[in-house]
Every structure is written in C-alpha cells, then in structure tokens.
mmCIF file of C-alpha atoms in Angstrom:
data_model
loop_
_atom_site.group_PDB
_atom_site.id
_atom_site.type_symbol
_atom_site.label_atom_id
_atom_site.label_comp_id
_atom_site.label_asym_id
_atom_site.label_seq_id
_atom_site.Cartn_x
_atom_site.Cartn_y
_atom_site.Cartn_z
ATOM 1 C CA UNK O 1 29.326 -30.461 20.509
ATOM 2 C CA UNK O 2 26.253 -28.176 20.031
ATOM 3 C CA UNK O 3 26.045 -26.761 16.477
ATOM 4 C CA UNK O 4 25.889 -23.353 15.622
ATOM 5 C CA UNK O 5 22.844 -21.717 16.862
ATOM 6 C CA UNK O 6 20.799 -18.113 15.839
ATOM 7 C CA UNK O 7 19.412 -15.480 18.451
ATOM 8 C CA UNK O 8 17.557 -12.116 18.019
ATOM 9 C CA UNK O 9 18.979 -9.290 19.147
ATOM 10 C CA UNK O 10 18.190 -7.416 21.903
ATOM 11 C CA UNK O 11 15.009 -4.765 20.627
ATOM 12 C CA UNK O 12 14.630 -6.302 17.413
ATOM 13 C CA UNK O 13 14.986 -9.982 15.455
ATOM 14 C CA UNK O 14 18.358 -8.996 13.645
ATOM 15 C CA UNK O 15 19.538 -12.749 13.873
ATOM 16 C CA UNK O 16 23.704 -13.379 14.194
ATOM 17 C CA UNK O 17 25.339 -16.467 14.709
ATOM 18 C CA UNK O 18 26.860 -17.689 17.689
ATOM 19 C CA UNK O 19 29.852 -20.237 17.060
ATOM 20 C CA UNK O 20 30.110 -23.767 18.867
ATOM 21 C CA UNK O 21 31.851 -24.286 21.596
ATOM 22 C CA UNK O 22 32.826 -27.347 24.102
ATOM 23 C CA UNK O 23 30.048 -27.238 26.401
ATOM 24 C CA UNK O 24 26.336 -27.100 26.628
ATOM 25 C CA UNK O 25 24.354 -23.732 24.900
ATOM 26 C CA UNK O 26 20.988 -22.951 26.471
ATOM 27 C CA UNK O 27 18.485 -19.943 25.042
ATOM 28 C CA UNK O 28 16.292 -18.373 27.116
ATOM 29 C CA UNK O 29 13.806 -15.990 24.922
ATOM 30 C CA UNK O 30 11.807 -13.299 27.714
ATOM 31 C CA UNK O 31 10.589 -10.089 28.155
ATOM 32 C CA UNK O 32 11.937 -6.483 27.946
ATOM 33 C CA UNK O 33 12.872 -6.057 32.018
ATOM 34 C CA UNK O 34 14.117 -9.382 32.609
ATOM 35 C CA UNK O 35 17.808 -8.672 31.884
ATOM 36 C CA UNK O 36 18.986 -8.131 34.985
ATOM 37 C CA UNK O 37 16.999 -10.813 36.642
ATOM 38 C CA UNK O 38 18.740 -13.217 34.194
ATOM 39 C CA UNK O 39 22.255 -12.039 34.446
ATOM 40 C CA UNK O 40 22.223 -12.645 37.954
ATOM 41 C CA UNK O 41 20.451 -16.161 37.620
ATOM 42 C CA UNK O 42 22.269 -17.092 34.527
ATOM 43 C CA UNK O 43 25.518 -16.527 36.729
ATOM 44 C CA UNK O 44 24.085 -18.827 39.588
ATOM 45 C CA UNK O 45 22.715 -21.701 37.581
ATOM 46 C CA UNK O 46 26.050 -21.842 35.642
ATOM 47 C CA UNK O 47 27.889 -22.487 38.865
ATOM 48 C CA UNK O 48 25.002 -24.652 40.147
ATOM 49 C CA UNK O 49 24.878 -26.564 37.038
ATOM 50 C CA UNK O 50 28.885 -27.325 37.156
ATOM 51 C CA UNK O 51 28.582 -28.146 40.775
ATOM 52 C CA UNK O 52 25.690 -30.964 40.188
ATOM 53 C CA UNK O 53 27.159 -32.312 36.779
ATOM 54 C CA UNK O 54 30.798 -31.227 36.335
ATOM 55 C CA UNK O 55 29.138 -30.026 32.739
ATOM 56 C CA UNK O 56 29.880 -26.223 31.766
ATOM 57 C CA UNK O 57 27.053 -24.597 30.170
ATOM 58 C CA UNK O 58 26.732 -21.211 28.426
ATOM 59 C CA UNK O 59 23.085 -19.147 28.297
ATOM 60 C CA UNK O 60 22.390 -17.245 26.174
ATOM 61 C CA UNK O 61 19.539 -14.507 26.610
ATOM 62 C CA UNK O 62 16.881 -12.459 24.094
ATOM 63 C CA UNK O 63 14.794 -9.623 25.219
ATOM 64 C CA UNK O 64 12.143 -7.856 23.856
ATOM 65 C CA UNK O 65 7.958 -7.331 24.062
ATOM 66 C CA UNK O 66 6.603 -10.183 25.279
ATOM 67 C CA UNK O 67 4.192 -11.010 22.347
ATOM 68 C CA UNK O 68 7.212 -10.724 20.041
ATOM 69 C CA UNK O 69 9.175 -12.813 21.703
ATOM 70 C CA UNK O 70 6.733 -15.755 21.117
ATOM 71 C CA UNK O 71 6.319 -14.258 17.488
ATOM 72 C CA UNK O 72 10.095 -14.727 17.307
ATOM 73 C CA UNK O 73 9.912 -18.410 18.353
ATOM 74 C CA UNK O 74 7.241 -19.464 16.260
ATOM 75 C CA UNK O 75 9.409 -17.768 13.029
ATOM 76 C CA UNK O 76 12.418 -19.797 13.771
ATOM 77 C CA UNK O 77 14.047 -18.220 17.226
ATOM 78 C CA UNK O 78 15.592 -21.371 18.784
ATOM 79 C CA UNK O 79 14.822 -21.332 22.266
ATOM 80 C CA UNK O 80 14.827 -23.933 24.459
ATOM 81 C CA UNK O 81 13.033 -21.999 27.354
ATOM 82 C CA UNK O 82 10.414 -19.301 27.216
ATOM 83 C CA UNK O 83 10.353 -16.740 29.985
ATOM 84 C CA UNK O 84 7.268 -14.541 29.296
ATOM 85 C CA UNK O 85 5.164 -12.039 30.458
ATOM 86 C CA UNK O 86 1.701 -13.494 30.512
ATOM 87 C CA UNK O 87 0.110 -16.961 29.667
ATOM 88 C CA UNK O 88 -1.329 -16.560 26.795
ATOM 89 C CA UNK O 89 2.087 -15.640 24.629
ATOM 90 C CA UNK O 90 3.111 -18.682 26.122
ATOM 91 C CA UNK O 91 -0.313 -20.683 24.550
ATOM 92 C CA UNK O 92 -0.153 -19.032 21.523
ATOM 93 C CA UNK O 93 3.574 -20.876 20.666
ATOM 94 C CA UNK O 94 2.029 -23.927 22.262
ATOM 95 C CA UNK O 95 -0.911 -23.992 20.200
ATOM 96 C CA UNK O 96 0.415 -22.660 16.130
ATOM 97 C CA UNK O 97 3.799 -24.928 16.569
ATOM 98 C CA UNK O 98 3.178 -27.388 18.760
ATOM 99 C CA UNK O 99 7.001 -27.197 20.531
ATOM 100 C CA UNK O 100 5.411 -26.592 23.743
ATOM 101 C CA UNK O 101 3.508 -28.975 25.800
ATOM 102 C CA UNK O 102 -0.025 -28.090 26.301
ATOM 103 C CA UNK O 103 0.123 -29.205 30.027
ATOM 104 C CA UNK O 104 2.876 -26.590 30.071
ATOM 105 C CA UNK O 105 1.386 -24.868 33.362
ATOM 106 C CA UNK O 106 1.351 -27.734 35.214
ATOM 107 C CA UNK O 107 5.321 -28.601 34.715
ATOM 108 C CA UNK O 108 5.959 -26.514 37.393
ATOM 109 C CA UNK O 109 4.587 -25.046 40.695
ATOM 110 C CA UNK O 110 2.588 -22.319 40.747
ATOM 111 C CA UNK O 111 1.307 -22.397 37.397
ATOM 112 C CA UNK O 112 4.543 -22.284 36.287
ATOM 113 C CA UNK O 113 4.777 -18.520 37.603
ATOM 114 C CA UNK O 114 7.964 -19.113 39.685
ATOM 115 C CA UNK O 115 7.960 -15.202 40.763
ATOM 116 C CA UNK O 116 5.160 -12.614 40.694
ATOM 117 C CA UNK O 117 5.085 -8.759 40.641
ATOM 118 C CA UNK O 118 2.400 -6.097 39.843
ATOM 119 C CA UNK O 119 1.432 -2.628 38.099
ATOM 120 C CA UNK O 120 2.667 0.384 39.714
ATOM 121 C CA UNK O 121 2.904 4.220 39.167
ATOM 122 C CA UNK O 122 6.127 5.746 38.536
ATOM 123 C CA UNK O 123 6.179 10.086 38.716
ATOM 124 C CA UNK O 124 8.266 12.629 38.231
ATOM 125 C CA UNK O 125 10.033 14.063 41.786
ATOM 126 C CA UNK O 126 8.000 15.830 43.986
ATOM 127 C CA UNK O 127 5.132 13.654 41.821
ATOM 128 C CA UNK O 128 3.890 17.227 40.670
ATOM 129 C CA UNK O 129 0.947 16.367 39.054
ATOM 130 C CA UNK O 130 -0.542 14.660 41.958
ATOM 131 C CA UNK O 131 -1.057 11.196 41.000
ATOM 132 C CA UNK O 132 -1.492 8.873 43.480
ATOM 133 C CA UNK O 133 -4.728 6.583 41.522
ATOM 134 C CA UNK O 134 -5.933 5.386 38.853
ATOM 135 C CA UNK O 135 -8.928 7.924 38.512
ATOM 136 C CA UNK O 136 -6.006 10.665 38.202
ATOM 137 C CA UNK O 137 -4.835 8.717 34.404
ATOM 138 C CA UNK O 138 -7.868 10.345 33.091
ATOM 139 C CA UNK O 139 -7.357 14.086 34.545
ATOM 140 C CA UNK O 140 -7.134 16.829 31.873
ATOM 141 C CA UNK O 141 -3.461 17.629 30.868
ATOM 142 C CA UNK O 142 -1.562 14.632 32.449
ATOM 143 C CA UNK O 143 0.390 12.675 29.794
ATOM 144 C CA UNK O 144 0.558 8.764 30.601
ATOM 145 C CA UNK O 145 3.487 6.552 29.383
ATOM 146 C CA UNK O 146 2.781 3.191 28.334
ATOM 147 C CA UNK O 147 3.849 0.143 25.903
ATOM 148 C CA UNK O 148 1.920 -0.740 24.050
ATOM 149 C CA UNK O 149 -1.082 -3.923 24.965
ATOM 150 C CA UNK O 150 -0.402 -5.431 21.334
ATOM 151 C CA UNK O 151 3.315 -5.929 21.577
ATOM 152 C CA UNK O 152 4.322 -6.038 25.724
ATOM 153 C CA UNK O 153 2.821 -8.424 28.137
ATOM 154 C CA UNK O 154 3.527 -5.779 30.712
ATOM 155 C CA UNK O 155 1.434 -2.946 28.712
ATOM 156 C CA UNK O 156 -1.301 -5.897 28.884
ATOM 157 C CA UNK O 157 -1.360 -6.443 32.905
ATOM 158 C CA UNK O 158 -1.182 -2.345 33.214
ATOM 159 C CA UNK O 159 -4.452 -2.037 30.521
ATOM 160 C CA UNK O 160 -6.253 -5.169 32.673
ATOM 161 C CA UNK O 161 -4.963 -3.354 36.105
ATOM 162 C CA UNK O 162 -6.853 -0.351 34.922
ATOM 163 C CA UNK O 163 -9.799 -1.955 33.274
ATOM 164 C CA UNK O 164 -10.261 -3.975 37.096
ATOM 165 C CA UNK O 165 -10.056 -0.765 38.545
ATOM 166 C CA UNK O 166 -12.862 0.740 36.533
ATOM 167 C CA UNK O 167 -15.319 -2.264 37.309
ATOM 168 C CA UNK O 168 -14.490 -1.480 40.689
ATOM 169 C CA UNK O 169 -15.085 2.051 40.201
ATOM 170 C CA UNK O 170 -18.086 2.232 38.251
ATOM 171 C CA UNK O 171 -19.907 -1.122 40.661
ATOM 172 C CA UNK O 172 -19.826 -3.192 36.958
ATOM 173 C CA UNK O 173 -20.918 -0.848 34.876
ATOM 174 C CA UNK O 174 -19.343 -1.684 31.783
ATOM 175 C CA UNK O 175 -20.123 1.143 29.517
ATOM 176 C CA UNK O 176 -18.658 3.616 32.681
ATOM 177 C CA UNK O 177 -15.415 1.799 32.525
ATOM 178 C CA UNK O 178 -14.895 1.806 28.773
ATOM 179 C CA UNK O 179 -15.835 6.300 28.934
ATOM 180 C CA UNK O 180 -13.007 5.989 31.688
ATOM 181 C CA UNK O 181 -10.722 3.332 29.679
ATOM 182 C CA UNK O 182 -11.251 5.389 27.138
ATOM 183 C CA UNK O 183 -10.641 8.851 28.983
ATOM 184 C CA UNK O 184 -6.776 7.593 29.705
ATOM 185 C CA UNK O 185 -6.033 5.867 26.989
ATOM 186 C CA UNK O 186 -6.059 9.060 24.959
ATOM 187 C CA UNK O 187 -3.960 10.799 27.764
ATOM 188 C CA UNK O 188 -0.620 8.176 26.090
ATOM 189 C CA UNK O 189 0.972 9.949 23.324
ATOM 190 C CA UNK O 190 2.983 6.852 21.780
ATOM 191 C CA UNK O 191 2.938 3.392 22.372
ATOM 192 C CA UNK O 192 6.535 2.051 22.745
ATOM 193 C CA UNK O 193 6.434 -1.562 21.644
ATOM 194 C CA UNK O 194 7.538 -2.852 25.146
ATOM 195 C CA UNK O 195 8.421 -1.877 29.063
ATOM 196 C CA UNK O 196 12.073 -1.167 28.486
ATOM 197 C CA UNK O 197 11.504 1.029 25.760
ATOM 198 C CA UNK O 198 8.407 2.897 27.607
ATOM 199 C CA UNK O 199 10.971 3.554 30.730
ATOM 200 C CA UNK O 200 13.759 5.093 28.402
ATOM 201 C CA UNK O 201 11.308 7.042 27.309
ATOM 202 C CA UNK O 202 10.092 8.166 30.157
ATOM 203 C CA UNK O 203 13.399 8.348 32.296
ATOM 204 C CA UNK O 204 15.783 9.866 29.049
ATOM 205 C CA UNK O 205 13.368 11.661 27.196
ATOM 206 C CA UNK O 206 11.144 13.189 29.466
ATOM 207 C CA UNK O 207 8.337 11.780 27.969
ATOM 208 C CA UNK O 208 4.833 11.952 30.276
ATOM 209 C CA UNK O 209 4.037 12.541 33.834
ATOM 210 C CA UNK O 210 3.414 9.181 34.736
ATOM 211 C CA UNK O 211 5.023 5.625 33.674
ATOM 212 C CA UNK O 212 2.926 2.471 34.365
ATOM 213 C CA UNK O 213 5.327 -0.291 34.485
ATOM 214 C CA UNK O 214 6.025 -3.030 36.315
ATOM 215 C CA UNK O 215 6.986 -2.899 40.350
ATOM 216 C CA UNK O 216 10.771 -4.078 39.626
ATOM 217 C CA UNK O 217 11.164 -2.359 36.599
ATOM 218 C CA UNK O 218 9.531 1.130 38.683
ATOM 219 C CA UNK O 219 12.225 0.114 41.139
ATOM 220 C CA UNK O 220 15.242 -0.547 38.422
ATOM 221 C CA UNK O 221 14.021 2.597 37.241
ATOM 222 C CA UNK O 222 14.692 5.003 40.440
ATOM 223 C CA UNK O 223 17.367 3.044 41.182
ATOM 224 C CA UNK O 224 19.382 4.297 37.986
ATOM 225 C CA UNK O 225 18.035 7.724 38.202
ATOM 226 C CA UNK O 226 19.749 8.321 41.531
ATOM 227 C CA UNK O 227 16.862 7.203 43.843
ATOM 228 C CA UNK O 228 15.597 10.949 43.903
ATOM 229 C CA UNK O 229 14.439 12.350 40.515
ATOM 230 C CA UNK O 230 11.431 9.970 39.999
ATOM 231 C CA UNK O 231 9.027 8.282 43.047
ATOM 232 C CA UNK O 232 6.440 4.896 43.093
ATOM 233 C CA UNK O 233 3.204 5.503 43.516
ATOM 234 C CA UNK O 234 0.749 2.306 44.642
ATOM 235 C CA UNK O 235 -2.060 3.087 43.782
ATOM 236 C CA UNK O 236 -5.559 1.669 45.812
ATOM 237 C CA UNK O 237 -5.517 -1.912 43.440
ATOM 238 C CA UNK O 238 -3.535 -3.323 41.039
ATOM 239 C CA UNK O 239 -3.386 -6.212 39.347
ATOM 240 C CA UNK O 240 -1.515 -9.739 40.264
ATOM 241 C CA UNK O 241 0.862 -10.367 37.337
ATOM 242 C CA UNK O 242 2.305 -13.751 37.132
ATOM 243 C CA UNK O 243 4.672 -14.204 34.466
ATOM 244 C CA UNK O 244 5.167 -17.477 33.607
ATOM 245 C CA UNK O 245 7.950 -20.135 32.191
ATOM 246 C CA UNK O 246 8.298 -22.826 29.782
ATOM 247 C CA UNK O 247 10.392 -25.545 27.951
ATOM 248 C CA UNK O 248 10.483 -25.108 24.504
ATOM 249 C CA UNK O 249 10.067 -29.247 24.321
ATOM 250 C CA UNK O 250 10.367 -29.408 20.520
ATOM 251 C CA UNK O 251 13.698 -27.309 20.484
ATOM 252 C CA UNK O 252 15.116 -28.440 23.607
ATOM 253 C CA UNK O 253 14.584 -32.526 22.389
ATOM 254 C CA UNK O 254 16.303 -30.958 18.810
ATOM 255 C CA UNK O 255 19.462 -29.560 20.979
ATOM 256 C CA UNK O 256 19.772 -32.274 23.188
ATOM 257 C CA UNK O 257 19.170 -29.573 26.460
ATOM 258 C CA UNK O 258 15.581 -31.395 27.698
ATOM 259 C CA UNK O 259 17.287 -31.751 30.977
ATOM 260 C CA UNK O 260 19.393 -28.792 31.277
ATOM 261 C CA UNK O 261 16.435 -26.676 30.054
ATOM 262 C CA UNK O 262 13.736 -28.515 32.600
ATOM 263 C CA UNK O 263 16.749 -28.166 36.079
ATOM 264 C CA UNK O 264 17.495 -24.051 34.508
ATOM 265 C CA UNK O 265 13.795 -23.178 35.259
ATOM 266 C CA UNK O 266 13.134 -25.592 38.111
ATOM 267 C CA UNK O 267 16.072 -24.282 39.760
ATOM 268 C CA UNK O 268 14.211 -20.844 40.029
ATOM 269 C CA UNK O 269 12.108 -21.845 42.412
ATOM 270 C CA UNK O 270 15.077 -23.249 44.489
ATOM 271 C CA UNK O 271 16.149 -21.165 47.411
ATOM 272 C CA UNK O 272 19.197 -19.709 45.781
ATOM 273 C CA UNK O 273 17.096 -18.596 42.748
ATOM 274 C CA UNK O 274 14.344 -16.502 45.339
ATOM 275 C CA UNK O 275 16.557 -14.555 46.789
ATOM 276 C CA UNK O 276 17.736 -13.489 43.276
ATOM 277 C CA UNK O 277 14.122 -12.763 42.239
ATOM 278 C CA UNK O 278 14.053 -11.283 45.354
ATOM 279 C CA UNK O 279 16.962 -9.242 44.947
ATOM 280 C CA UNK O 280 15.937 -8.122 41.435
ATOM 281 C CA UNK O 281 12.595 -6.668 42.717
ATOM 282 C CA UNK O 282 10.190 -9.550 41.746
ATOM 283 C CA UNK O 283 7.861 -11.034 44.452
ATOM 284 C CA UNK O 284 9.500 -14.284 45.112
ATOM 285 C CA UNK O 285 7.088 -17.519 45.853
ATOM 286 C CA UNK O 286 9.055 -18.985 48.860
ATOM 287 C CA UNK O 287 7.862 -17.411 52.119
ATOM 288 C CA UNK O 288 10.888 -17.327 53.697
ATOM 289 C CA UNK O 289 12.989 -15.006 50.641
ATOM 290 C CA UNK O 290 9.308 -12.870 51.143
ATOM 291 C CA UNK O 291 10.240 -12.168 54.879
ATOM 292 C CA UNK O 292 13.209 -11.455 54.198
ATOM 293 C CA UNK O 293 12.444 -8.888 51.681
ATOM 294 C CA UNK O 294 9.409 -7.584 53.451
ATOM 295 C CA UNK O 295 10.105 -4.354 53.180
ATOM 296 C CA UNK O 296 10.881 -3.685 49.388
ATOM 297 C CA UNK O 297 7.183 -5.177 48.499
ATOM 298 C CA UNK O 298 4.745 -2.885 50.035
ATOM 299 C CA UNK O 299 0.658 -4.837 51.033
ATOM 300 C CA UNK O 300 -0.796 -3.676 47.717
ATOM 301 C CA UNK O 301 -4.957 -4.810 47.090
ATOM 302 C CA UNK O 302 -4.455 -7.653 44.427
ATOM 303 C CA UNK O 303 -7.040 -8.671 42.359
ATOM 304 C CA UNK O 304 -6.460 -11.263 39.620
ATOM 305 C CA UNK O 305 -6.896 -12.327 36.167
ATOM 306 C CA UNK O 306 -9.329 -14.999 37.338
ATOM 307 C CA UNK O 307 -12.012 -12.495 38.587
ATOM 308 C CA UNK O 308 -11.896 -10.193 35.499
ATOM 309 C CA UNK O 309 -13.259 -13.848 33.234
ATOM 310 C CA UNK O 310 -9.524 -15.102 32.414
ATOM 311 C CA UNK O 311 -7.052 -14.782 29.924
ATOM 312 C CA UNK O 312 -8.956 -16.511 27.069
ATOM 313 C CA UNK O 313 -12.151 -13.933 27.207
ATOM 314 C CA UNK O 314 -9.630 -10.909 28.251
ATOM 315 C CA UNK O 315 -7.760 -11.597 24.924
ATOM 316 C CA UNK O 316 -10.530 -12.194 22.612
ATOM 317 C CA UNK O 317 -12.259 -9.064 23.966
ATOM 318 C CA UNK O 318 -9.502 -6.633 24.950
ATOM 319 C CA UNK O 319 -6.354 -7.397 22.818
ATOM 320 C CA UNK O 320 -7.462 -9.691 19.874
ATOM 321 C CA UNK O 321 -7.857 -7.461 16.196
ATOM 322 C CA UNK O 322 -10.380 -4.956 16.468
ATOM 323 C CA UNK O 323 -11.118 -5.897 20.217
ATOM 324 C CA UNK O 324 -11.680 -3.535 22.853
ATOM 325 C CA UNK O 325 -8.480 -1.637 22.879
ATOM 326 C CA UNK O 326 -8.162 -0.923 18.911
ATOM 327 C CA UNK O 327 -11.593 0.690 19.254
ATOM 328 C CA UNK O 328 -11.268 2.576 22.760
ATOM 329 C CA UNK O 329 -7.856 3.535 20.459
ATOM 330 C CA UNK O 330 -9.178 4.430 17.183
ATOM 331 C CA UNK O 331 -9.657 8.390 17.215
ATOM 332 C CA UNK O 332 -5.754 8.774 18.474
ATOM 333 C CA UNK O 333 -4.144 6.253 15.875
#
C-alpha cells in the first residue's frame, strides 16, 4: 500500500495530505496550462494502465510556474515525474538534488519533448490596437501582458521569442535589440508569476492589449471567452518551445512507481496520447496526429533555442540574478 503522500496546491505550495489507498499513487509536478492536457491523459493512461497490468492507479497533478515547480521538488514536493516548461528547470533539480538522471534527455525521444508548441499573440476583438508583430510590443501606449521570465517557463520562451526576433530585426546588432527589448519590456505593467495567472488577467481583468502566451493556452483562452471577444495573432517568427519530461528517479525508486512513472510518460508519445496533445492544442510529434490536426497549427517561421547559443548561455545571460532581464527591468521595478 503506498503511504501517505504531500502535494502543493494548485498556485501556491500550501501542502495537504492525501490518504492511502489500495492501488498505485503517481505525482506529476508541471506547468501552469497543462491542466487540461493532463486531465485528459491522466484519464487515458489510467484505463491504459489497468488494461496492460490489471493494476489501478490514481495521479495526482500540481500546477504552477514552471521554475517553481522544480523549486517545489527540490524543497520536498514528492514527484515522481516532472512535466516542465523548459530544460533547464528540469537540470536545475537534476543537478542541486541529484533525483534526476543527468542523461534525463536522452530517456526519451525527442529530447524528451514528447509535444511542442510556440509563442503567439493573443488581442482584444477586432485586435484594435493593430498588433499583428513583434515590432508593434514596443509602440507608444500599447500595454503588453506577460508572466513573468523568473518564475514561468512560458514567460521565458515569449522573452527568447522576442529577443530572436530583435537579432533578426536589427541583422545582430546586439545593443539595437536590447533599446528594443528594452522598449517592450516597459510596455508590461505586472509580471504575474506564471501563464495561467497572466491569461486571467488578461481575459477577467482586462488587463493589456496584448497577451503573449503559449499557442494552446491562446487557443484555451478564446475558446472560454466564446471564440469571439479575443483573436491569435502569429506573428512573422516565433520561437520553437519544447517542453520537456522527466522521472523523478530518486522519488519514483522511494515510492516503488519506477515503472509506472517511466510507461505514464512513455505512453505520451504513444498514438493514443498524440491525439490528446493534439486535441489539447499542443503540436504533437507523430506525423500522422499532425495531419490530422493540420488545420488548428497554422506554418509559423520557427527558429530555435539552438541558434540563439542554448539554454546554458541564454540563462546565465538573460534570466540568471542581475542578467539581462533584471537590468533591461530595473527603471520599472
């Protein structure tokens, strides 16, 4: 029988106990617009999981900013599977606790990325303010709604989507894209601590012109607003985000879930669990749940982390303490 277990709730790290119960508990710790992804899946892999072993299995799920998600797990959140929003949260666990395998990316296909997605705009009806690129962030008088790059993994791929833009822009003229960086970044007048919270804030308080979010969460996000108060904007390039997965190994070994938590994310990348990321917006790997979903992910120009010098130099100069961002930052805090 699994023993009691602890998870943060939803938005925060207010920990409450979950009792035991006959059958296998797995916790899956991910970022703020996974839910829905994951409550279809979870749904799935329970019945898929029954089918192949006769075992029942519960899941439970946390949400919240990416980076405190793997903050979470390296205080004490017990998760046997990380389901982040960029790499380097993932490395960071890997590297101060040592409960993740360093080879972690290679444990999987595809980097361990089983789904990708990118950086879109999302504007009021009508998109009165015109937006339809980047270059329009920086326009006198529109207000841009963002998480923030120190808490959300998704704030972090919209920041590098507009930083790859401005090399573009300027030809590599770094000082041009910083005055341009810096130009927008002052247009965002708070920094919600990750997506969800930037799209409530956006969609329930009114808050800014324009949202820069992620493609499924633009697409959640019109969906529950009736499909006609807000539109997506694509703008020329974006950025290709791959969020990636991983076993907690030291956790999962302590639970006794190794093998549940290694056939839960494997099982992702099994037809069944494509269509779902299909389904919940997310660009799925397998070509064939792509064609079939053609028309929901519009040809966008992707660039990718890789040609902007990879995560390890992005982080140290962008998002580590007193990088790129505090400074470009500093007068508005």
């Amino acid at each position: 029988m699994t023993p009691p277990r602890l998870i943060a709730a939803l938005g925060g790290l207010l920990l409450l106990s979950v009792p035991a119960w006959a059958g296998a508990t797995l916790l899956n710790a991910s970022y703020d617009p996974t839910s829905e992804l994951y409550r279809d899946y979870n749904a799935a892999f329970i019945r898929h999981w029954r089918a192949e072993t006769g075992q029942s299995v519960r899941i439970l799920q946390s949400h919240g900013g990416s980076g405190r998600q793997a903050l979470a797990v390296m205080e004490g959140l017990p998760a046997d599977v990380v389901t982040l929003a960029e790499p380097r949260d993932i490395d960071a666990v890997a590297a101060r606790t040592g409960l993740i395998a360093a080879d972690w990316r290679r444990r999987f296909p595809d980097g361990a990325a089983p789904y990708s997605s990118t950086v879109v705009f999302l504007v009021r009806r009508g998109n009165p303010r015109h937006i339809r690129d980047w270059s329009d962030l920086a326009r006198p008088g529109v207000v841009v709604m963002s998480a923030s790059p120190k808490t959300s993994g998704g704030a972090r791929w919209a920041y590098l989507a507009a930083w790859g833009y401005a090399l573009r822009r300027s030809g590599g003229d770094d000082g041009r894209a910083q005055g341009f960086m810096r130009a927008w970044l002052s247009h965002v007048p708070v920094w919600e601590s990750g997506a969800r919270g930037a799209t409530a804030a956006f969609l329930r308080r009114g808050v800014g012109d324009v949202l820069l979010t992620w493609e499924n969460e633009a697409m959640l996000a019109r969906r529950e607003a009736g499909g006609v108060a807000v539109e997506i904007i694509y703008p020329s390039c974006s950025i290709l985000a791959e969020p990636p997965v991983a076993v907690v190994d030291g956790l999962a070994a302590r639970h006794g879930t190794s093998a549940l938590a290694e056939a839960y994310l494997r099982h992702l990348y099994s037809p069944e669990g494509q269509e779902i990321v299909a389904r919940n917006h997310y660009r799925p790997r397998d070509a064939a749940a792509l064609r079939a979903h053609a028309a929901d992910f519009p040809a966008v120009d992707l660039f990718t982390v890789a040609s902007l010098g990879g995560w390890a130099a992005l982080w140290r100069r962008h998002f580590a303490e007193g990088g790129l961002f505090d400074r470009l930052t500093a007068a508005e805090r």
